[in-house]
Coordinates of N, CA and C in Angstrom, one line a residue:
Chain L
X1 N -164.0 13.5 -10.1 CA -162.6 13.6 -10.0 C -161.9 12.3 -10.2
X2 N -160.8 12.6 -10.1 CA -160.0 11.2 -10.3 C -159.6 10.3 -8.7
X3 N -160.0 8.7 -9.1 CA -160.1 8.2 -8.1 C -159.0 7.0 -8.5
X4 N -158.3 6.1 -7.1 CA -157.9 5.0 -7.3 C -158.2 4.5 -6.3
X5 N -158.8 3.3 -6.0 CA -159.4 2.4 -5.5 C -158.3 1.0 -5.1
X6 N -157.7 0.7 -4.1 CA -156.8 -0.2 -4.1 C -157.8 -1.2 -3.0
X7 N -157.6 -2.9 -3.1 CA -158.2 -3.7 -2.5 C -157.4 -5.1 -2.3
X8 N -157.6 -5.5 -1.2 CA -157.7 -5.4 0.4 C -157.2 -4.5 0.5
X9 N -157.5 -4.2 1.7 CA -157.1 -2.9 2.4 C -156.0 -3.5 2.8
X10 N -155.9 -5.0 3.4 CA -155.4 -5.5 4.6 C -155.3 -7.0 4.7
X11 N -154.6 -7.5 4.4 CA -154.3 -9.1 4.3 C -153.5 -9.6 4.6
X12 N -153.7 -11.0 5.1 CA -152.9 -12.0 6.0 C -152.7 -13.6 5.1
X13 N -151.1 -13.9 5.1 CA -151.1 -15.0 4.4 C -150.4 -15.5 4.9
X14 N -150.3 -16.9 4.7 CA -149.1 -18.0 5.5 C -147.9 -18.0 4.4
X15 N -146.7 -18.3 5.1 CA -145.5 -18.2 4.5 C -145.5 -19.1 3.5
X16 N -144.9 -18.7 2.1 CA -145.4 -19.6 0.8 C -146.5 -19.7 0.1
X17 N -147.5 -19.4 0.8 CA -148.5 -18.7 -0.5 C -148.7 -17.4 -1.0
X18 N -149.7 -17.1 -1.9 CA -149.5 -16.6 -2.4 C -151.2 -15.4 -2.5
X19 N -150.5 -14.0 -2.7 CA -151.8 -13.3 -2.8 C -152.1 -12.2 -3.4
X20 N -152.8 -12.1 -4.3 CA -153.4 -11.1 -5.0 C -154.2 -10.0 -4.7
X21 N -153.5 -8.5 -5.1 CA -154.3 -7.0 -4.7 C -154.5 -6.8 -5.7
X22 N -155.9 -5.7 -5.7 CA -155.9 -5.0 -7.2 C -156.3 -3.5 -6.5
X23 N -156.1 -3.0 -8.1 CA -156.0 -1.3 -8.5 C -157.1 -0.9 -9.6
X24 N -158.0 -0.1 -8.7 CA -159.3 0.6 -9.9 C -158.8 1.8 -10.0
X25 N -159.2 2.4 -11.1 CA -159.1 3.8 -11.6 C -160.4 3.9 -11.5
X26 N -161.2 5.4 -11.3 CA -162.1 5.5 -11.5 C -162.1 7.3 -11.7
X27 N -162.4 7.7 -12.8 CA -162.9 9.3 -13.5 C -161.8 9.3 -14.3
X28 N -161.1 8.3 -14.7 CA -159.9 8.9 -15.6 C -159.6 7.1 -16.3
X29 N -158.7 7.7 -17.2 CA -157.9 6.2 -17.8 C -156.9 6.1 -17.9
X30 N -156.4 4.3 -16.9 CA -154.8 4.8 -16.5 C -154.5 4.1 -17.5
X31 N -153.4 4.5 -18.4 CA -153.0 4.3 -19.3 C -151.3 3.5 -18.9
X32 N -151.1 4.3 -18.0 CA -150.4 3.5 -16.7 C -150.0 3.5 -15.5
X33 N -149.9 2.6 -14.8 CA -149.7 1.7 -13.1 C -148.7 2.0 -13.1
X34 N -148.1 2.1 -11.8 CA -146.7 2.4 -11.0 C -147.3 1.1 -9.7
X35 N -146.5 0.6 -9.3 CA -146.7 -0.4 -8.3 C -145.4 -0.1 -7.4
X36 N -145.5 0.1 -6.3 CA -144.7 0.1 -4.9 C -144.7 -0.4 -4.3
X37 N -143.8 -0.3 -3.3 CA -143.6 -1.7 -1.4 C -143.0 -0.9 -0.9
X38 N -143.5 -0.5 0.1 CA -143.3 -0.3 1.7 C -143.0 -1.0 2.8
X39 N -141.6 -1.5 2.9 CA -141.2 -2.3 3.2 C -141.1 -1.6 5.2
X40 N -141.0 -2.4 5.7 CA -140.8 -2.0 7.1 C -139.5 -1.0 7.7
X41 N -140.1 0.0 8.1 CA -138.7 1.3 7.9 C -138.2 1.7 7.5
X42 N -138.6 1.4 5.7 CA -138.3 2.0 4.7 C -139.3 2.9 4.3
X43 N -138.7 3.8 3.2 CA -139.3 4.6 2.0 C -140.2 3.8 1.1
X44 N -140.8 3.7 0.1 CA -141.5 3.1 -0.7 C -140.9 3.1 -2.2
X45 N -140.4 1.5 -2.4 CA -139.8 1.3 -3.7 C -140.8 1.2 -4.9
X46 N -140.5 1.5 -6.3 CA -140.8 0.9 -6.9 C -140.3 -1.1 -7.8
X47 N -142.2 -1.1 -7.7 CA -141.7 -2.8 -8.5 C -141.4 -2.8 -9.8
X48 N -142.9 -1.6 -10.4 CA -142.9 -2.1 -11.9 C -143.6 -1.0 -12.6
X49 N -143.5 -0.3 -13.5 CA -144.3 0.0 -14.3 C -145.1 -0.5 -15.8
X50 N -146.1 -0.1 -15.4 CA -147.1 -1.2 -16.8 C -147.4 0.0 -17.7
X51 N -147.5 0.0 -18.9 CA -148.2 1.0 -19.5 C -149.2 -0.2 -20.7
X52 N -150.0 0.7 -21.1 CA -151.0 -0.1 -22.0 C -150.0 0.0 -23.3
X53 N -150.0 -1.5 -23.6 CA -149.8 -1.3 -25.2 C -148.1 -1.9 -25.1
X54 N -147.6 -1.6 -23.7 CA -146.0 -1.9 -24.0 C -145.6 -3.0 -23.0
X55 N -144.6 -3.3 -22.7 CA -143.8 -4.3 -21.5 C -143.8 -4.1 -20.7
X56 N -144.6 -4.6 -19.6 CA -144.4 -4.0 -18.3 C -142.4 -4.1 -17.9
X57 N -142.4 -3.0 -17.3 CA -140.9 -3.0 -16.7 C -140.9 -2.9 -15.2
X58 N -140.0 -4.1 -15.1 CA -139.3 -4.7 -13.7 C -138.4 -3.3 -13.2
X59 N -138.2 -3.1 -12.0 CA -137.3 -2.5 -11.4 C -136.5 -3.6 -10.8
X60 N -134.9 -3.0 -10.7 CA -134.1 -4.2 -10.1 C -134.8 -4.8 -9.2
X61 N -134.4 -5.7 -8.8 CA -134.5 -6.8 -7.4 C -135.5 -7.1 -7.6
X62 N -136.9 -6.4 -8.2 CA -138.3 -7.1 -8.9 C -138.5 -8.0 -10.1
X63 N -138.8 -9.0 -9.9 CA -139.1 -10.2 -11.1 C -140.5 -10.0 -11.4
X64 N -141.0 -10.8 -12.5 CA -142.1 -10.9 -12.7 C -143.0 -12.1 -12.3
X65 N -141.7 -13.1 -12.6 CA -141.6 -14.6 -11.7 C -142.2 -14.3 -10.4
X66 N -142.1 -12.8 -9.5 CA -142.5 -13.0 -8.0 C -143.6 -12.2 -8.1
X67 N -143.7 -11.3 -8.8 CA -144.5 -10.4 -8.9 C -145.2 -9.9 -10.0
X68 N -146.1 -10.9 -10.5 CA -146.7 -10.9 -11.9 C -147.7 -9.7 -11.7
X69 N -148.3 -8.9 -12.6 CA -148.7 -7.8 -12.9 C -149.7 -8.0 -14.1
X70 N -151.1 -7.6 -13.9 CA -151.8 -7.8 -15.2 C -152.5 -6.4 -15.2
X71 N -152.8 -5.7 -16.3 CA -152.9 -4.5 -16.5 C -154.1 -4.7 -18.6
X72 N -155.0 -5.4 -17.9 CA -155.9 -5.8 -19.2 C -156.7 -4.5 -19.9
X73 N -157.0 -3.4 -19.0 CA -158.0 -2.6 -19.6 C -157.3 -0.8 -18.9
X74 N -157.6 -0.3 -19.3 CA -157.5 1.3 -19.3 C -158.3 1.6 -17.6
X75 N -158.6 0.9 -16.8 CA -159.4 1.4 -15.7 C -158.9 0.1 -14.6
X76 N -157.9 -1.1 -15.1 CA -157.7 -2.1 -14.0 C -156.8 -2.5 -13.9
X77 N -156.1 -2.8 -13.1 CA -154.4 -3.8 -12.8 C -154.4 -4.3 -11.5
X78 N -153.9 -5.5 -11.7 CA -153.7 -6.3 -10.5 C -152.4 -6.6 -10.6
X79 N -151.7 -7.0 -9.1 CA -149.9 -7.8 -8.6 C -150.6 -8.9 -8.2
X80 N -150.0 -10.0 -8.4 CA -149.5 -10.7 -7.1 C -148.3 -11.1 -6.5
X81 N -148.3 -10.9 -5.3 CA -147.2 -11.8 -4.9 C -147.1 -13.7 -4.4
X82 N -145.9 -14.3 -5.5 CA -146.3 -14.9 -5.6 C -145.2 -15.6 -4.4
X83 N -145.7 -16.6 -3.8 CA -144.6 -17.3 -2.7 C -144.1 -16.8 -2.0
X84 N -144.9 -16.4 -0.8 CA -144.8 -15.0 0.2 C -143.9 -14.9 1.0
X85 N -143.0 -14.6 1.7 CA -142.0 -14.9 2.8 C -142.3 -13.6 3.8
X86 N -141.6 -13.8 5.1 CA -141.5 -12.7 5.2 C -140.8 -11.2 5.4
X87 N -140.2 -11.6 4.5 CA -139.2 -10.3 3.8 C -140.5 -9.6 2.7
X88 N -141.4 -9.9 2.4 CA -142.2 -9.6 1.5 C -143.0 -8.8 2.3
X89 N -143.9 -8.3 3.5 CA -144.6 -8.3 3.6 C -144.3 -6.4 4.1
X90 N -145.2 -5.7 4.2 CA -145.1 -4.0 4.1 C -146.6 -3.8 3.6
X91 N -146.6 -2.8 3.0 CA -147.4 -1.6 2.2 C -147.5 -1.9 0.9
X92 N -148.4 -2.3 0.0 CA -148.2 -2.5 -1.5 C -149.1 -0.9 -2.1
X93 N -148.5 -0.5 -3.0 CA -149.1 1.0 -3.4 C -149.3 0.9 -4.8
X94 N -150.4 1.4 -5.2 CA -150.6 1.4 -6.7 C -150.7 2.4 -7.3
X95 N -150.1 3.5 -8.3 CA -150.8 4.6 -8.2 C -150.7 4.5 -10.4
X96 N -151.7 5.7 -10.3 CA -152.0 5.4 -11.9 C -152.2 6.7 -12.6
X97 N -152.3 6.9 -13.8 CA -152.2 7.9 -14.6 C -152.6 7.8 -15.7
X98 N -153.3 9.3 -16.5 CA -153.6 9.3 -17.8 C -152.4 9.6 -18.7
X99 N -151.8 9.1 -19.6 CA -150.9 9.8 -20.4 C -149.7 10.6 -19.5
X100 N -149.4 11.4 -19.6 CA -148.1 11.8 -18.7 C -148.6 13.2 -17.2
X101 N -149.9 12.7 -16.9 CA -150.9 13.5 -16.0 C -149.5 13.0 -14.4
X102 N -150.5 13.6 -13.5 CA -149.8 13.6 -12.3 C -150.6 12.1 -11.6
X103 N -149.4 10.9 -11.0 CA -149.9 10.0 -10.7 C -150.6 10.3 -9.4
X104 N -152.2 9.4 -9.5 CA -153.1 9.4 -8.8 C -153.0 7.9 -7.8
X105 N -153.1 7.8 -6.7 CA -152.2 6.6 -6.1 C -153.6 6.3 -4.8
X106 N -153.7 5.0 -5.0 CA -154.7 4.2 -4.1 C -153.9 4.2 -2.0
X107 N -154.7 3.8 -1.5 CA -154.0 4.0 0.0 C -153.6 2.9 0.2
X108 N -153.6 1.7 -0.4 CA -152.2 0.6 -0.7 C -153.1 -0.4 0.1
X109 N -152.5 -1.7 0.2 CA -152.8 -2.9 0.6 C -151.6 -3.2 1.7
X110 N -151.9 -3.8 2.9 CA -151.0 -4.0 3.9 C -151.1 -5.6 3.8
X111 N -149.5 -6.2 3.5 CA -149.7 -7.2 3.2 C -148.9 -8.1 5.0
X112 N -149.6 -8.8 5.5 CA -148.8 -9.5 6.9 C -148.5 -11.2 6.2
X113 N -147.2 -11.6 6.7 CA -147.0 -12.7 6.4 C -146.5 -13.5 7.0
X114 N -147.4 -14.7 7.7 CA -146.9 -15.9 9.0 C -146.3 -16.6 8.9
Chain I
X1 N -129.7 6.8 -10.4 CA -131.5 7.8 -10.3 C -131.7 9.3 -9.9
X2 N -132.8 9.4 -9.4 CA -133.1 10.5 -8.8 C -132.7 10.0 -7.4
X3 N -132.8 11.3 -6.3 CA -132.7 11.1 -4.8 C -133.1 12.1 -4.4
X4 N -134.2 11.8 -3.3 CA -134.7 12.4 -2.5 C -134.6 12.4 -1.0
X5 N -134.5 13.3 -0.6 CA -133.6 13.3 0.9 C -134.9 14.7 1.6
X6 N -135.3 14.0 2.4 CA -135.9 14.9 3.6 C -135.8 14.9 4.5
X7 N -136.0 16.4 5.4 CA -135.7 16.8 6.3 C -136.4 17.2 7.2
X8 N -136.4 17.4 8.5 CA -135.9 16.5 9.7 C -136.8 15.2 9.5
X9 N -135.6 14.1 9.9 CA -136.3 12.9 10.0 C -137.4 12.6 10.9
X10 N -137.4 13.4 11.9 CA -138.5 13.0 12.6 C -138.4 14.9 13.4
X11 N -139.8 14.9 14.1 CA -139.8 16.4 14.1 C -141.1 16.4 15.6
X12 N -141.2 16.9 16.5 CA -141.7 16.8 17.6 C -142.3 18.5 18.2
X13 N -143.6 18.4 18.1 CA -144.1 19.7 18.3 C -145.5 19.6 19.3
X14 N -145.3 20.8 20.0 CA -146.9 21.5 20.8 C -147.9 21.5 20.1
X15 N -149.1 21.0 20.7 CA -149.7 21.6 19.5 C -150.4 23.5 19.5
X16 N -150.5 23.6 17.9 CA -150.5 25.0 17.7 C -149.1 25.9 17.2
X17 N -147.8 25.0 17.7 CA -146.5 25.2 16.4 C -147.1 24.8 15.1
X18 N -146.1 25.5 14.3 CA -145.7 25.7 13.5 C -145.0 24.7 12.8
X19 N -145.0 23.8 11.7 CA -144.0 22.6 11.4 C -143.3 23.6 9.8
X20 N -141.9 23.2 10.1 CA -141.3 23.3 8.6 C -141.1 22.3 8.1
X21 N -141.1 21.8 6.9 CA -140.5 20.1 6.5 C -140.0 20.5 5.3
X22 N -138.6 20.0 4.6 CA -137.7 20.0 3.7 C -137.7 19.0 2.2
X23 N -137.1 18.8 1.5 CA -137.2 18.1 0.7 C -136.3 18.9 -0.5
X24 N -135.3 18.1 -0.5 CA -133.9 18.0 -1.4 C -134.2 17.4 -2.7
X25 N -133.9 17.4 -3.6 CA -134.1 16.0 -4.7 C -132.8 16.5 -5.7
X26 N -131.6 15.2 -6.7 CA -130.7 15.1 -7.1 C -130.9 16.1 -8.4
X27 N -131.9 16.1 -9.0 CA -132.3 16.0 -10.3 C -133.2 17.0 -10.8
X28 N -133.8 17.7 -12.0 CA -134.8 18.7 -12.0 C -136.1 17.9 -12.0
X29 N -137.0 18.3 -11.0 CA -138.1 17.6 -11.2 C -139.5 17.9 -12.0
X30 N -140.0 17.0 -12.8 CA -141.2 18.1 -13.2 C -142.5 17.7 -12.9
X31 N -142.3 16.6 -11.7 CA -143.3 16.8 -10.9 C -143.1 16.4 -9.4
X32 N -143.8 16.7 -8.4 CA -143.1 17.0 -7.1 C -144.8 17.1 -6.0
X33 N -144.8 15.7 -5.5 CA -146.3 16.1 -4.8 C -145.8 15.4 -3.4
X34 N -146.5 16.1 -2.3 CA -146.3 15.9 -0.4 C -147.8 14.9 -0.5
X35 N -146.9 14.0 0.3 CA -148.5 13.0 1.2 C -148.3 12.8 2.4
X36 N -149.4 12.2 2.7 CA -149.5 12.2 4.4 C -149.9 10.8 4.7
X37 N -148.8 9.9 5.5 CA -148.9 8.7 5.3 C -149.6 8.6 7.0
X38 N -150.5 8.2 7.1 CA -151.3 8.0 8.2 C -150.6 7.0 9.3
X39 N -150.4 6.7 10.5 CA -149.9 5.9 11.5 C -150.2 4.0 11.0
X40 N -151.7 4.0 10.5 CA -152.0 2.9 10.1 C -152.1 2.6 8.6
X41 N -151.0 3.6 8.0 CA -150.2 3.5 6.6 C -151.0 4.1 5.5
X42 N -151.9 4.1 5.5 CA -152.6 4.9 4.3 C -152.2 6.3 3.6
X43 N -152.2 6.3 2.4 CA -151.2 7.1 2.0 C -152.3 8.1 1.0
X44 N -152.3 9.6 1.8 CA -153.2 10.8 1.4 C -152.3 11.8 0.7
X45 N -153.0 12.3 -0.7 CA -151.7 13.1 -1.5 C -152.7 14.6 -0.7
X46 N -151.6 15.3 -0.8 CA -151.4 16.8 0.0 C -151.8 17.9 -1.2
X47 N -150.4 17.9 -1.8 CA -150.4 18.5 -2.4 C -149.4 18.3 -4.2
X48 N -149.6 19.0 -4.9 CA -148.8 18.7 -5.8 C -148.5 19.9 -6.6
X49 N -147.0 20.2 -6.5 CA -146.4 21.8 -6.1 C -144.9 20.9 -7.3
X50 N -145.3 21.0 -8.4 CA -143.8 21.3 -9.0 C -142.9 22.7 -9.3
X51 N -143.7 23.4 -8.8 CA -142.7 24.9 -9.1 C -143.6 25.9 -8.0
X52 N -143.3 27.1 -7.7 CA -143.7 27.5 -7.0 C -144.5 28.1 -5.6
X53 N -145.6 28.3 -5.2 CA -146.0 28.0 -4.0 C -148.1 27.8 -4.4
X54 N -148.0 27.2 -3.4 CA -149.6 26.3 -3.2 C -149.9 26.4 -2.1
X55 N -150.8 26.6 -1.6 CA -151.7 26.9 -0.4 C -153.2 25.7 -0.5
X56 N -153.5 24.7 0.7 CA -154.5 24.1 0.7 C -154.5 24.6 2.4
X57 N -155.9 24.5 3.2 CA -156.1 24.9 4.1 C -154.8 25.4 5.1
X58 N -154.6 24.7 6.0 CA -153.3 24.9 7.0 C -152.0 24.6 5.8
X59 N -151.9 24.2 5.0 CA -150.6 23.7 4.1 C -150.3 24.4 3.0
X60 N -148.9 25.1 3.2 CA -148.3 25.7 2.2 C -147.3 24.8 1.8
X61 N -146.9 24.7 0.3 CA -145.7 24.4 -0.4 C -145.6 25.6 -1.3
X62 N -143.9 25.3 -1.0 CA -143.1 26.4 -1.6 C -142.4 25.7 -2.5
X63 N -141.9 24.9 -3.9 CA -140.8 24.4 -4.5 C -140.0 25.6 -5.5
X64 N -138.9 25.7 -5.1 CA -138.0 25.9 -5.7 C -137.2 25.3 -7.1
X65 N -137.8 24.9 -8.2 CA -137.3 24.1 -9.3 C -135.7 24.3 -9.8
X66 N -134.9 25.3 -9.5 CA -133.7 25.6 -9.6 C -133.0 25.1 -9.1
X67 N -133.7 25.5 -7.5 CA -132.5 24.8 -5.9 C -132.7 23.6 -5.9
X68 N -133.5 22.7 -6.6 CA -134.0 21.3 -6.4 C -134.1 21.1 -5.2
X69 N -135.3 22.0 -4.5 CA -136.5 22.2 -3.3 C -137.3 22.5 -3.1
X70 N -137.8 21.8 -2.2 CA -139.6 21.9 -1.9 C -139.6 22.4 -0.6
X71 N -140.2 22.9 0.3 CA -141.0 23.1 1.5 C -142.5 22.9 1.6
X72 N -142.4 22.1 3.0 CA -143.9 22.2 3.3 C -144.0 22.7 4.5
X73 N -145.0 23.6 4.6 CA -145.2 24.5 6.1 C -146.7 24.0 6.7
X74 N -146.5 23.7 8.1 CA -148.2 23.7 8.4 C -148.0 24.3 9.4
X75 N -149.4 24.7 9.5 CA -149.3 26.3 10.3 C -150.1 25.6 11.5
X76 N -150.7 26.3 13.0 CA -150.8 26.0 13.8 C -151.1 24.4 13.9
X77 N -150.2 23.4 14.2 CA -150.4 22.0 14.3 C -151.2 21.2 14.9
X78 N -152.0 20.6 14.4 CA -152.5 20.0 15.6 C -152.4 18.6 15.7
X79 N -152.7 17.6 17.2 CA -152.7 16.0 17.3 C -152.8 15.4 15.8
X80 N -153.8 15.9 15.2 CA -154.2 15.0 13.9 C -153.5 14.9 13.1
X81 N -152.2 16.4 13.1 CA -151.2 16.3 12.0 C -150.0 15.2 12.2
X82 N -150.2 14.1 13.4 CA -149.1 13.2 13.4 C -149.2 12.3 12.7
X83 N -148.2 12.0 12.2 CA -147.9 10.8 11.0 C -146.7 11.2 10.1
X84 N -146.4 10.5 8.9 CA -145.2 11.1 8.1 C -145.7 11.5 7.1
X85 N -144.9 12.6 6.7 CA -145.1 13.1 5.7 C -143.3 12.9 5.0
X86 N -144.6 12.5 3.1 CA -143.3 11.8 2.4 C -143.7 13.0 0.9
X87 N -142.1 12.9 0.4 CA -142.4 13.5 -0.6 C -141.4 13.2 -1.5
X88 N -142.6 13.2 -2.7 CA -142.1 12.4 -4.4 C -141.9 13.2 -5.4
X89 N -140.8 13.0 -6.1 CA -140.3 13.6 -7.5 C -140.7 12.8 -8.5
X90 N -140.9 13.4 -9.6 CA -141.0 12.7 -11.3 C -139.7 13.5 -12.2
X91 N -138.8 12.6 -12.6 CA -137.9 13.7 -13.3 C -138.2 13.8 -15.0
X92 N -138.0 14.9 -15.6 CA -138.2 14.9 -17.1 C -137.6 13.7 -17.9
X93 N -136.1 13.2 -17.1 CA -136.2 12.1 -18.2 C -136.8 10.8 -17.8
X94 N -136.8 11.0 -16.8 CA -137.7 9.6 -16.2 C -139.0 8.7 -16.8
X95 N -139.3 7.4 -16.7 CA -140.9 7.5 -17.3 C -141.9 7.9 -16.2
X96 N -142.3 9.1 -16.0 CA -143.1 9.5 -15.0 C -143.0 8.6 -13.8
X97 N -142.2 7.8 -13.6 CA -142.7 7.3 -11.9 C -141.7 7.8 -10.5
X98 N -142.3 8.2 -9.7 CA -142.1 9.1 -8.7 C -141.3 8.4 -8.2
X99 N -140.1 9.0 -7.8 CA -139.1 8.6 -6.3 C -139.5 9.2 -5.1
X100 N -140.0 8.0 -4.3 CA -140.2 9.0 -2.8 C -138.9 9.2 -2.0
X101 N -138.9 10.5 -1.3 CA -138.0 10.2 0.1 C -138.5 9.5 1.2
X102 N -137.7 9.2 2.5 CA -137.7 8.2 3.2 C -138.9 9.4 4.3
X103 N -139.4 10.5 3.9 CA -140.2 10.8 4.8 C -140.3 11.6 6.6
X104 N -140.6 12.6 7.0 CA -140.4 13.0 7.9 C -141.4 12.9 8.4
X105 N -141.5 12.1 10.0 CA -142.3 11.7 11.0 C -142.7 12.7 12.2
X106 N -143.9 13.3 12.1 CA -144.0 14.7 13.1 C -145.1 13.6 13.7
X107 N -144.7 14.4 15.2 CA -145.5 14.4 16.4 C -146.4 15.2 16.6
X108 N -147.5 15.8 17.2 CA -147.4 16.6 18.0 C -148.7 16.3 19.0
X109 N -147.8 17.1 20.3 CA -148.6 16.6 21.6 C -149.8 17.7 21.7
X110 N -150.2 17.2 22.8 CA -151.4 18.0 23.4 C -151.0 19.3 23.8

């Protein structure tokens, strides 16, 4: 079946730096990443969507400056966030897809920020 | 955009009730899936019901594609079912990525 694999589960960073999750696909090929934040008492926004082959696209209030995105192969993508505050810190969610299939979404990365 | 609006925001039951949970959205959706976001956030997809009704053990969805609505029903409830439950649209013109609503938070006690 189709799997997504998100990692850390769970990470702690000091205010101003900077830290990197990633997103496996596994039984399928995501062709493309949806990336989300779950911000504290909120719903879950989107940041960006990547598709293979095209421009990843920013959602307002998302830069790439903050939140670079690499999406090199059909089965991998990584965020980071870059220069952490903490207004940044929630749920990060990754979810992914073949072609226009139903997205398949990892159980996210909890990002804490001191 | 799209908008999704669910209902009751938060929802408090016995256990062995009955839970109804709602789900509005602006737009025609053509895809439409319930998750179950765990207390310590982990996010489990339920089901994925863009048009008519779906049955997984205790969990029914019912969507309505016309009325731009979903239901989810869980039948005798128990402790384990506490946490929120969120639910996401994909609309036809959209590029596939799901709008969630802000989620309905059930209890239930002993």
């Amino acid at each position: 079946g189709a799997l997504v694999y998100q990692y850390p589960r769970r990470t702690i960073c000091k205010s101003g730096t900077s830290m990197r999750m990633e997103c496996q696909a596994v039984g399928f090929q995501a062709t493309s990443v949806a990336w989300y934040r779950q911000s504290p008492q909120k719903t879950f926004e989107l940041i960006a969507l990547s598709t293979v082959n095209s421009a990843i696209k920013y959602e307002q209030n998302f830069t790439q400056e903050k939140f670079p995105i690499s999406h090199p192969n059909l089965s991998f993508s990584s965020m980071t966030v870059l220069n952490a505050y903490l207004e940044d810190r929630g749920l990060y969610l990754c979810g992914a897809r073949a072609g226009t299939e139903t997205l398949y979404f990892g159980s996210g990365t909890r990002l804490t920020v001191l | 955009g799209q908008q999704v609006q669910q209902s009751p925001a938060s929802l408090v039951l016995q256990e062995g009730e009955n839970a109804e949970l709602q789900c509005n959205f602006s737009s025609t959706a053509t895809q439409l899936q319930w998750f179950y976001q765990s207390p310590g956030g982990s996010l489990v997809s339920l089901l994925s019901n863009p048009s008519g009704t779906k049955h997984t053990g205790r969990l029914t969805s019912t969507t309505v594609t016309k009325e731009r609505r979903s239901s989810l029903h869980i039948s005798s409830s128990q402790t384990t079912d506490s946490g929120t439950y969120l639910c996401a649209t994909t609309t036809s013109g959209g590029n596939y990525k799901p709008t969630f609503g802000k989620g309905t938070s059930l209890v239930v006690h002993p």
